[in-house]
Every structure is written in C-alpha cells, then in structure tokens.
Short mmCIF file of C-alpha atoms in Angstrom, two decimals:
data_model
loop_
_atom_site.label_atom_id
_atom_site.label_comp_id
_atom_site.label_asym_id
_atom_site.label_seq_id
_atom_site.Cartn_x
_atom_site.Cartn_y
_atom_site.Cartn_z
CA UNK A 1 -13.64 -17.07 -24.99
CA UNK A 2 -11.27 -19.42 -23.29
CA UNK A 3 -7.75 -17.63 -21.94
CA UNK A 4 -4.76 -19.53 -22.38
CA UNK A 5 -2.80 -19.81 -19.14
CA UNK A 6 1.07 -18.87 -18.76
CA UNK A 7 3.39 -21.35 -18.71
CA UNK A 8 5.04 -21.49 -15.15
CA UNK A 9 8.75 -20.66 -17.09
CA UNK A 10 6.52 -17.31 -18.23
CA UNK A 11 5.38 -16.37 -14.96
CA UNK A 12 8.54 -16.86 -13.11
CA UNK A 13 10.06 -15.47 -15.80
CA UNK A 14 7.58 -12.05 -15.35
CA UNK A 15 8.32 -12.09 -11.93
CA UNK A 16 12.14 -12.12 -12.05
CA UNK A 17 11.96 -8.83 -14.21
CA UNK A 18 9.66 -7.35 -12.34
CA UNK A 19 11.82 -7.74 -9.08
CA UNK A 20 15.08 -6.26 -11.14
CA UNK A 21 12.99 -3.88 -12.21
CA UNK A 22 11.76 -2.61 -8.72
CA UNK A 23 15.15 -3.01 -7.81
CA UNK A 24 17.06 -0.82 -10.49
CA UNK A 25 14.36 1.80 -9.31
CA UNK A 26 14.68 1.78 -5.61
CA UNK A 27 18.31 0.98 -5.40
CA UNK A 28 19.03 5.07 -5.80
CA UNK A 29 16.73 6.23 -3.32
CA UNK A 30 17.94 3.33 -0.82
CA UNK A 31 21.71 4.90 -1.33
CA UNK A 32 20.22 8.53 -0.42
CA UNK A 33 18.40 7.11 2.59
CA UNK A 34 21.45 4.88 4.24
CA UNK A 35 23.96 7.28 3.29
CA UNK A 36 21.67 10.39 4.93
CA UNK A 37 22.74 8.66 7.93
CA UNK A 38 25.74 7.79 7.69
CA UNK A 39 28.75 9.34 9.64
CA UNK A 40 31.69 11.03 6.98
CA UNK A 41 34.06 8.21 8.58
CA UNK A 42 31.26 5.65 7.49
CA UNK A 43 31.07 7.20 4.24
CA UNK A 44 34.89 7.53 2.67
CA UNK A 45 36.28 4.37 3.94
CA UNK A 46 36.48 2.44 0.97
CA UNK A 47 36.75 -1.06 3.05
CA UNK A 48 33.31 -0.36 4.49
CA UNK A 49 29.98 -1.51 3.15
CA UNK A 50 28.26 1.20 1.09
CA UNK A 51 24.75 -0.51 1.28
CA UNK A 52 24.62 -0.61 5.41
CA UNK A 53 26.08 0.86 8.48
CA UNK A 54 29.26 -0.07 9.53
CA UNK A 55 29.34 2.55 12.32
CA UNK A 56 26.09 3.90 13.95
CA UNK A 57 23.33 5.92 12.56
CA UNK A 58 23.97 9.68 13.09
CA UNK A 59 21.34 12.27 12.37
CA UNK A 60 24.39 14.85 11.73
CA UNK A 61 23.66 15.29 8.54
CA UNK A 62 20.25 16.32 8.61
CA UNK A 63 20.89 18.61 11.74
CA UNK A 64 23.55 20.31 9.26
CA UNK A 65 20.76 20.80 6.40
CA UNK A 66 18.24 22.41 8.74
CA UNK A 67 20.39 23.98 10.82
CA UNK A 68 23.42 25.30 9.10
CA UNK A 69 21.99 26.11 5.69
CA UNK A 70 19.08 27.48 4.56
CA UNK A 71 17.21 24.33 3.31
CA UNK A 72 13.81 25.16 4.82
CA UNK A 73 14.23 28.33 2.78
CA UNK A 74 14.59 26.65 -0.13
CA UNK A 75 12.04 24.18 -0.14
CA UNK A 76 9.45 27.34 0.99
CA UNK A 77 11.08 28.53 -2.18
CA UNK A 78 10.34 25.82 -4.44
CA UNK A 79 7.15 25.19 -3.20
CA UNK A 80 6.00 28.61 -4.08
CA UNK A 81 7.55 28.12 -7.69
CA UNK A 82 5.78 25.15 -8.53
CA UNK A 83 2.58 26.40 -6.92
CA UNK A 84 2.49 29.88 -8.87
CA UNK A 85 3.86 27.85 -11.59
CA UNK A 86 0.95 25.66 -11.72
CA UNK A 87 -1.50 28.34 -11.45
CA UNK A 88 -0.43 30.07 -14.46
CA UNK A 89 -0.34 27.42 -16.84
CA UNK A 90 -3.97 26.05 -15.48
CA UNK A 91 -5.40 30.15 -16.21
CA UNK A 92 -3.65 29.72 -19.92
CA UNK A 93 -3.66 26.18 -20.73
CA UNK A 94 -7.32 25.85 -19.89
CA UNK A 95 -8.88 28.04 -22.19
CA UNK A 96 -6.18 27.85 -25.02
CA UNK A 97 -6.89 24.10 -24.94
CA UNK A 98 -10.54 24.27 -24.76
CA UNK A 99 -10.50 26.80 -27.86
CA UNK A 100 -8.22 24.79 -29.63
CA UNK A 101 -10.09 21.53 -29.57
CA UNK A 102 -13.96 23.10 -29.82
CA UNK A 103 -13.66 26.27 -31.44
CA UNK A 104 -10.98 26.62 -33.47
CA UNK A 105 -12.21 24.41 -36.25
CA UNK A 106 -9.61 22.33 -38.81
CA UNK A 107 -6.42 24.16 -37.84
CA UNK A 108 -7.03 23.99 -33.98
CA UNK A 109 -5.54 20.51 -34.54
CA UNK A 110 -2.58 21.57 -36.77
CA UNK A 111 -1.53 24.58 -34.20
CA UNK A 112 -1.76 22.54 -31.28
CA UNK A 113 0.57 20.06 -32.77
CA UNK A 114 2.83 23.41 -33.30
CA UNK A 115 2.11 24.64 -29.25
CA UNK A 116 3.68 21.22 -28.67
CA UNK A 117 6.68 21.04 -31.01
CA UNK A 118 7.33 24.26 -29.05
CA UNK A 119 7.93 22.34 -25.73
CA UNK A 120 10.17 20.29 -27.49
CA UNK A 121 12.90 22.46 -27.91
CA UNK A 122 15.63 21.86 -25.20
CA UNK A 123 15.87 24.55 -22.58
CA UNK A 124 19.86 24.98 -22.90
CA UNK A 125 18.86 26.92 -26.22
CA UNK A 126 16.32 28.92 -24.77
CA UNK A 127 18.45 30.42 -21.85
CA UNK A 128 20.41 32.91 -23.21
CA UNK A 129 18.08 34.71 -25.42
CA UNK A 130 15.51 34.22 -21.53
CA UNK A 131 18.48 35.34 -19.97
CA UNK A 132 17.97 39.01 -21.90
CA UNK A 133 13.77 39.09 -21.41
CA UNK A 134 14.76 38.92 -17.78
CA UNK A 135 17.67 41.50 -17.41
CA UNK A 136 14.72 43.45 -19.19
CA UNK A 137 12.30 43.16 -16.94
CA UNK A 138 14.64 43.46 -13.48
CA UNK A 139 13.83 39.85 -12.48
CA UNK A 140 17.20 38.79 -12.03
CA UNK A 141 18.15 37.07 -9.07
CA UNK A 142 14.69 36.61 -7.75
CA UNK A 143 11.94 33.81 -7.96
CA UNK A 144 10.02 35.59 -10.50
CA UNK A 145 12.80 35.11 -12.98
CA UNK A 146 11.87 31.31 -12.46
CA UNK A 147 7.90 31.96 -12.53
CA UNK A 148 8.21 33.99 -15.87
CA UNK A 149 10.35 31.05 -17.00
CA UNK A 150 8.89 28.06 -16.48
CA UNK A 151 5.53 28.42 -17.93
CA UNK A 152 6.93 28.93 -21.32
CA UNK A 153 7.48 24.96 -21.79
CA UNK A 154 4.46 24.00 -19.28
CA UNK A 155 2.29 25.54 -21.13
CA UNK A 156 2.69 24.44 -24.76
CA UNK A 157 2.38 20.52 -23.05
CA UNK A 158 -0.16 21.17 -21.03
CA UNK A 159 -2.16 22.62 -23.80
CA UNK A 160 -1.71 20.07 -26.20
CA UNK A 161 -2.52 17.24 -23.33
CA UNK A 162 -5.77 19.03 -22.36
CA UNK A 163 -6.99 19.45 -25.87
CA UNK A 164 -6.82 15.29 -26.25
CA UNK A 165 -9.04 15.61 -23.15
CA UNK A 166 -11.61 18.19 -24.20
CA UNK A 167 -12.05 16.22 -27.12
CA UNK A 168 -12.95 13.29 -25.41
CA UNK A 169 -15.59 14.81 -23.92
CA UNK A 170 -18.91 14.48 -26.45
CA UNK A 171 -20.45 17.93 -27.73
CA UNK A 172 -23.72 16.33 -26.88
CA UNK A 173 -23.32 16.91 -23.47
CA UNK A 174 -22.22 20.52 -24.23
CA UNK A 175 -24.77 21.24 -26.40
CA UNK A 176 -27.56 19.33 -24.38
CA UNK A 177 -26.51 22.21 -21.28
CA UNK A 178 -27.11 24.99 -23.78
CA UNK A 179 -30.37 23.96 -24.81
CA UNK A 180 -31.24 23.78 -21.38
CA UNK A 181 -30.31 27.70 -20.56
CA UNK A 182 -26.56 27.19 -20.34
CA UNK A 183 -24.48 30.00 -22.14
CA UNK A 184 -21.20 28.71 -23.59
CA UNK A 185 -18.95 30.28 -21.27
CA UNK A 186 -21.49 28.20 -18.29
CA UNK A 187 -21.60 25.62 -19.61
CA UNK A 188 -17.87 24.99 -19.90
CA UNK A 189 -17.44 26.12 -16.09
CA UNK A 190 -20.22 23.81 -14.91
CA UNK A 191 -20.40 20.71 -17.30
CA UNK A 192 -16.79 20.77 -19.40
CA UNK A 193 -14.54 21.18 -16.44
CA UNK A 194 -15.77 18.62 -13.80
CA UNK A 195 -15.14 15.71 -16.51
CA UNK A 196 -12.03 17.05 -16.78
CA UNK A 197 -10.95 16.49 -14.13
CA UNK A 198 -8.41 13.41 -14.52
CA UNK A 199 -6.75 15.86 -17.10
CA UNK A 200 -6.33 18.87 -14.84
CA UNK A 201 -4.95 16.70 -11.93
CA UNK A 202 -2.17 14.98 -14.37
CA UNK A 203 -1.56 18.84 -15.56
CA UNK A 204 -1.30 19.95 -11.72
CA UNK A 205 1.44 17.04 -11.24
CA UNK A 206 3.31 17.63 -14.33
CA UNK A 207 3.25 21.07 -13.96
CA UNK A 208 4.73 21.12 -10.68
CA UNK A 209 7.04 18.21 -10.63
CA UNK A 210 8.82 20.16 -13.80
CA UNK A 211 9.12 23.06 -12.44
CA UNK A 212 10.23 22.26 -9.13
CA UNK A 213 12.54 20.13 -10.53
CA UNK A 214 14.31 21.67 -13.46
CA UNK A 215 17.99 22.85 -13.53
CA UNK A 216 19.42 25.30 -16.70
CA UNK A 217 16.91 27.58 -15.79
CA UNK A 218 17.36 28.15 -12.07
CA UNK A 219 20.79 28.06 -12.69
CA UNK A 220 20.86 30.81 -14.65
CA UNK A 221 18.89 33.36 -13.04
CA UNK A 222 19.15 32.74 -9.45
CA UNK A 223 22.47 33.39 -8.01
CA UNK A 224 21.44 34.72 -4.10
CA UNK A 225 21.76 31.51 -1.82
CA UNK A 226 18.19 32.80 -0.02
CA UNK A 227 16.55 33.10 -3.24
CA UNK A 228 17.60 29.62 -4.71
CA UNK A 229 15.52 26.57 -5.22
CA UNK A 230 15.83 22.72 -3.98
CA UNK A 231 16.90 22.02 -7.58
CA UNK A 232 20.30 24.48 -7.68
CA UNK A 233 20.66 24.85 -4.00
CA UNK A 234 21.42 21.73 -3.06
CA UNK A 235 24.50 20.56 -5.94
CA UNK A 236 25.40 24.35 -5.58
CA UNK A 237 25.51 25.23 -1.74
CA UNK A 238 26.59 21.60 -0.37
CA UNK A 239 29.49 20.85 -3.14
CA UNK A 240 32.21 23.03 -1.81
CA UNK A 241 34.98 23.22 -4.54
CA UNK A 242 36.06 19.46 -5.19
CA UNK A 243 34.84 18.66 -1.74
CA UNK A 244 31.49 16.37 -1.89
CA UNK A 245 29.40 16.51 1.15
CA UNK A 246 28.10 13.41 0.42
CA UNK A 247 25.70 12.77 3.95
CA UNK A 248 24.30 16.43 3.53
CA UNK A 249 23.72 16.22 0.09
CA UNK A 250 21.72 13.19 -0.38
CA UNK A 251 19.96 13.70 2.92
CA UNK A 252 18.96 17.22 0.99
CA UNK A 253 18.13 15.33 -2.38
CA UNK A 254 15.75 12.63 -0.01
CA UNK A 255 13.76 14.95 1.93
CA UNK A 256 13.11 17.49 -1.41
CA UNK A 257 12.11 13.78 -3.15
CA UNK A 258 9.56 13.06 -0.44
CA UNK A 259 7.15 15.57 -1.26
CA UNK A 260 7.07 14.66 -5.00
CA UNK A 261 6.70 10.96 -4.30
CA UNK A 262 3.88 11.17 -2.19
CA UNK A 263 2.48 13.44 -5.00
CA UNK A 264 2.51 10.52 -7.39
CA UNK A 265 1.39 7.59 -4.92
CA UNK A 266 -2.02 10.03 -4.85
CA UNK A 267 -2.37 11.04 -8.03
CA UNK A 268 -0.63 7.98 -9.79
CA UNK A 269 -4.19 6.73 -11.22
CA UNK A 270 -5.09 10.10 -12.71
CA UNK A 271 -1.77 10.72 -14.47
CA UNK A 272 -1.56 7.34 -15.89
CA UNK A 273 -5.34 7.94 -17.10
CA UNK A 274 -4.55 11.31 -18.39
CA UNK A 275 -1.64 10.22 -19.94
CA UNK A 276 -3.08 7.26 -21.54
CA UNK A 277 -6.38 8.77 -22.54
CA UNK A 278 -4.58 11.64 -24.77
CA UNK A 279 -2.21 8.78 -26.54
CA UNK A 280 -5.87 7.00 -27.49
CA UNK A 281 -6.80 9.76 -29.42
#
C-alpha cells in the first residue's frame, strides 16, 4: 500500500515542536548546570545574564556540597533506599503478580485492579496514620522508616504492571515445560521469568526512581541530618531560613539527577516496552 508523504508545512511544522519540546525539557537541567557554577555575585545580580557566565566558572559550590555537608552521605543513603526498596517489592510483586494473573482464576483480574486503586491514593493521607506503624515499631529517625514505607505504594503498581506481563506470556509455553518434567514452581523460575524480563527491568527503574525520589514520606520520618536522603536533604540542609543557597543547591539537585538519568538512557527501551505492553492488554 502506497504511503502518502507529509507536506513540507507538516514536517517543518513536526520539527518546530519537537525542538520546543526538547527545549521546555532541558531548559531546567541547563539552569542547574550553569548556575552549579556560578559564583553568589554571579548569581543575585539581577543585571547579569541568568543563562551564562558573566563572571568566571567557580567550582565553590560543589567543593561546599562535598566538603562542608554531608552529601556523599546522603546519596550512600539513598542509594541504599532505593536498592532495598527495589528488592522488596521484586520478592512480593513477583509472585503476587504471577498468582494473580495464572492462578487466581476470574477474580485475580478484579483484585489486581483493587492492588492498584491502592497505589492511587496520595501519600499526604497515608502519613499520619504511617507515622503511628513507625513510632510502633522504633523506626523513627532511621532509613528503615523509609524502607518499611515505600514499598507500600511500589508494590500495589508493580503488581498490577507485572500481571499485564505474565499474561502476555502464552500458557503453552508453561505447560509445554511441565510436560517435559518441569514442576510449576520450575518452570516459572526457568521459563516464566527470563521472558519477563522487559517487565522486571521497567519494575527495577520505577521502583527505584520513586523511592529515591519521593518527599512526604522522608520528610516525615527522618529528621537526623546523617540519616536523611538526597530527596529531603538537599531543600532541607541547604535552605537556611529565608536564605536560598542557590549554587549549592542546584549543584546538589544535578549531581543526585545524574544517576537517575543515566538509569533511563539504559533502560529507556525496556520501560517504554513494559509500559506499553501492559496498556495493550
């Protein structure tokens, strides 16, 4: 079949948004890199140019972040978060999932679509009752407040995104590795999981980028400046009073936004094909 080709007003016309586009998205992280480097003089004249150096480049600010504060601290801190994190909800999500789309029959569909209304309701609610579960446990004001938290809404989303990608999978397969000696259980280690594995990597990036990057949470029951993550430490321990350190603080919020962005140049395929494969079904 023949394709019609765009006009040249259409393609020009593509291309123009797509440049705004790229622009409204990298304009932000170009502010946090030429400000990062900024001197404070640079920074609160109003007469200078906010989108280049008027004075030179100084690496002040990022001397002050690593040597003045505890920012290495807190990104070992977050890391661990989003790691442990991630490990839980893979150890729950993983078999919840699987049971829910194979075994559970005709209401494994109807109480997934429950696990996920669960995720949707907003953490600010959630806090204060949390806030009680984790006075009674003695977690407060350590990272394991924040690893007992966060799984409760990575979990539920997880769940329900797996499920769209164990059901992709045809029981054929399954079934064709039981006949040939498989038990269940082996068969799901050996056959199941390695085709899932586009929906376990967009899982492992969700999962982390979440939890290393939420807020109310972290907030709430992490207090001790040693024991805080990238998300709280940075808006908490560089904003003193009504005083914005603005070269500090967006040479902080750069380097933590590193990490994650070279998470998603990797993975970017395997998200958008997790993503995409659960809305198909």
């Amino acid at each position: 079949m023949k394709t019609a080709t765009p006009s040249p007003a259409r393609t020009t016309g593509l291309y123009v948004a797509t440049l705004l586009f790229v622009v409204f998205a990298a304009l932000p992280f170009y502010v946090m890199l030429i400000t990062s480097f900024k001197t404070q003089g640079d920074i609160f004249t109003p007469a200078n140019n906010p989108f280049w150096f008027t004075e030179s480049p100084t690496l002040d600010n990022v001397k002050l972040l690593f040597l003045h504060t505890e920012f290495v601290r807190w990104l070992l801190n977050t890391v661990w978060v989003g790691l442990a994190v991630v490990a839980i909800t893979l150890v729950l999500s993983i078999p919840a999932a699987y049971g829910l789309a194979r075994i559970a029959g005709g209401w494994g569909e109807t109480l997934g679509i429950g696990i996920f209304l669960s995720y949707l309701v907003p953490p600010t609610l959630l806090f204060i009752p949390f806030s009680k579960v984790i006075a009674y446990l003695g977690l407060q004001n350590s990272l394991w407040a924040l690893i007992v938290a966060y799984p409760t809404f990575t979990i539920p989303f997880c769940t329900w995104l797996l499920m769209g990608f164990f059901k992709g999978i045809p029981r054929d397969i399954e079934e064709q590795a039981m006949i040939d000696g498989h038990t269940r259980f082996s068969a799901f280690i050996h056959v199941i999981l390695p085709l899932a594995v586009p929906g376990l990597m967009t899982v492992i990036v969700f999962a982390f980028t979440l939890s290393t990057s939420e807020f109310i949470y972290a907030l709430a029951f992490v207090t001790h400046t040693a024991d805080k993550t990238i998300s709280i430490a940075v808006p908490t321990e560089l904003i003193r009073g009504d005083v914005y350190h603005w070269g500090p603080l967006l040479a902080g919020a750069l380097i933590a936004s590193i990490p994650i962005a070279v998470l998603y140049t990797f993975f970017i395929d395997q998200l958008v094909a997790g993503l995409t494969s659960v809305a198909r079904r």
